[in-house]
Amino acid sequence: MTDRPTDLSGFAAALAVRLPGTWTSHYHQHAAYRDQFTLGNRVWDLGHVHWAVSKFVLRHDAELHGPHGQRLYVIERPLKRGQFLVTPLQPSVEIDYFDDVDEPNGIAVPGDPARAAAAVTRRLLPRYQHTLAAVRRNSATARTGQPAPGTHRPPPAVGGRPACNAPRHTPAGR
């Protein structure tokens, strides 16, 4: 990891301006170990980034805010000088809305902001947007009791088996 805290700050700011849409970067230094968990506990990743947050003391991190409430978390990649980890942050919704939604997980990116932005745009953002939409659909369904428009709902079950959706009337002439 770098000894210069501004490296992460500068990288995150340069990454933010290269992502599609309008993104802003917010850099945070941690005075104490427990401070890293303010955002670290919101990491939407069960892989590499989760491991890094849980096993290493992070002196700093950055949060990127993007269009439609998207938020990304950026840290230096432990044990790999000059690389960074980028992952989505969970939206602030009820935990039940995450049911049946896989984590979008983060990615490792090079220290070059242009190449990192290309990787995030191509590999991370589509996955993140898909899973974020699924959580929002779950939230809308919970609020209204009805699936969100465009959401597939399986047919009701009868006796543990899917019910047949037979027509209610016989077409004329038959």
Short mmCIF file of N, CA and C in Angstrom, two decimals, residues 6 13 19 21 23 35 41 45 50 52 60 74 76 81 87 91 94-95 97 110 123 126 140 143 149 155 165 172 174:
data_model
loop_
_atom_site.label_atom_id
_atom_site.label_comp_id
_atom_site.label_asym_id
_atom_site.label_seq_id
_atom_site.Cartn_x
_atom_site.Cartn_y
_atom_site.Cartn_z
N THR A 6 -2.76 10.81 -0.50
CA THR A 6 -3.36 11.53 -1.62
C THR A 6 -3.40 10.69 -2.89
N ALA A 13 -10.75 10.49 -7.60
CA ALA A 13 -11.28 11.67 -8.30
C ALA A 13 -11.13 11.53 -9.81
N LEU A 19 -16.01 8.00 -15.50
CA LEU A 19 -17.14 7.08 -15.54
C LEU A 19 -18.31 7.72 -16.27
N GLY A 21 -21.84 9.27 -17.09
CA GLY A 21 -22.75 10.04 -16.24
C GLY A 21 -21.95 10.96 -15.34
N TRP A 23 -20.36 11.61 -11.81
CA TRP A 23 -19.90 10.96 -10.59
C TRP A 23 -19.07 11.94 -9.79
N ASP A 35 -13.07 3.08 12.15
CA ASP A 35 -13.63 4.05 11.21
C ASP A 35 -13.77 3.48 9.80
N ASN A 41 -18.77 -1.76 5.98
CA ASN A 41 -19.91 -2.64 6.27
C ASN A 41 -20.99 -2.57 5.20
N ASP A 45 -20.18 -7.11 -1.66
CA ASP A 45 -19.18 -8.01 -2.20
C ASP A 45 -18.94 -9.11 -1.19
N HIS A 50 -14.53 -7.69 0.18
CA HIS A 50 -14.96 -8.04 1.54
C HIS A 50 -13.78 -8.59 2.34
N ALA A 52 -10.59 -7.95 1.86
CA ALA A 52 -9.65 -6.86 2.15
C ALA A 52 -10.13 -6.00 3.31
N HIS A 60 -7.56 4.62 4.69
CA HIS A 60 -8.42 5.54 3.96
C HIS A 60 -9.24 4.78 2.93
N VAL A 74 -13.95 2.58 -3.12
CA VAL A 74 -12.62 2.42 -3.71
C VAL A 74 -11.59 2.37 -2.59
N GLU A 76 -7.24 0.96 -1.82
CA GLU A 76 -6.01 0.41 -2.38
C GLU A 76 -6.08 -1.11 -2.24
N ARG A 81 0.77 -3.31 -4.83
CA ARG A 81 1.08 -1.89 -4.96
C ARG A 81 0.67 -1.36 -6.34
N THR A 87 -15.83 -1.57 -5.71
CA THR A 87 -17.02 -2.40 -5.54
C THR A 87 -18.23 -1.52 -5.27
N PRO A 91 -27.42 -0.40 -1.34
CA PRO A 91 -28.36 0.70 -1.13
C PRO A 91 -28.92 0.62 0.29
N GLU A 94 -34.29 -2.10 3.36
CA GLU A 94 -34.48 -3.24 4.26
C GLU A 94 -33.66 -4.43 3.76
N ILE A 95 -33.10 -5.18 4.68
CA ILE A 95 -32.27 -6.32 4.31
C ILE A 95 -33.06 -7.39 3.56
N TYR A 97 -35.01 -7.07 1.17
CA TYR A 97 -35.07 -6.77 -0.27
C TYR A 97 -33.91 -7.38 -1.04
N PRO A 110 -6.28 -1.47 -12.42
CA PRO A 110 -4.94 -0.90 -12.42
C PRO A 110 -4.97 0.54 -11.90
N ARG A 123 -17.16 -4.00 -16.91
CA ARG A 123 -17.34 -5.21 -16.10
C ARG A 123 -18.18 -5.02 -14.85
N PRO A 126 -22.49 -2.71 -15.31
CA PRO A 126 -23.66 -3.46 -15.76
C PRO A 126 -24.18 -4.45 -14.70
N ALA A 140 -40.13 -2.36 -4.25
CA ALA A 140 -41.42 -1.90 -4.78
C ALA A 140 -42.49 -2.94 -4.53
N ARG A 143 -43.54 -2.77 -0.87
CA ARG A 143 -44.34 -1.57 -0.54
C ARG A 143 -45.77 -1.68 -1.05
N PRO A 149 -43.91 -3.29 -12.33
CA PRO A 149 -44.22 -3.53 -13.75
C PRO A 149 -43.05 -4.22 -14.45
N PRO A 155 -46.99 -18.59 -12.05
CA PRO A 155 -48.41 -18.86 -11.84
C PRO A 155 -48.64 -19.40 -10.44
N ASN A 165 -53.39 -22.18 -16.45
CA ASN A 165 -54.12 -20.97 -16.75
C ASN A 165 -55.01 -21.21 -17.98
N ALA A 172 -66.04 -18.48 -29.41
CA ALA A 172 -67.26 -18.70 -30.21
C ALA A 172 -66.95 -19.55 -31.42
N ARG A 174 -66.80 -22.87 -31.52
CA ARG A 174 -66.12 -24.14 -31.25
C ARG A 174 -66.97 -25.02 -30.44
#
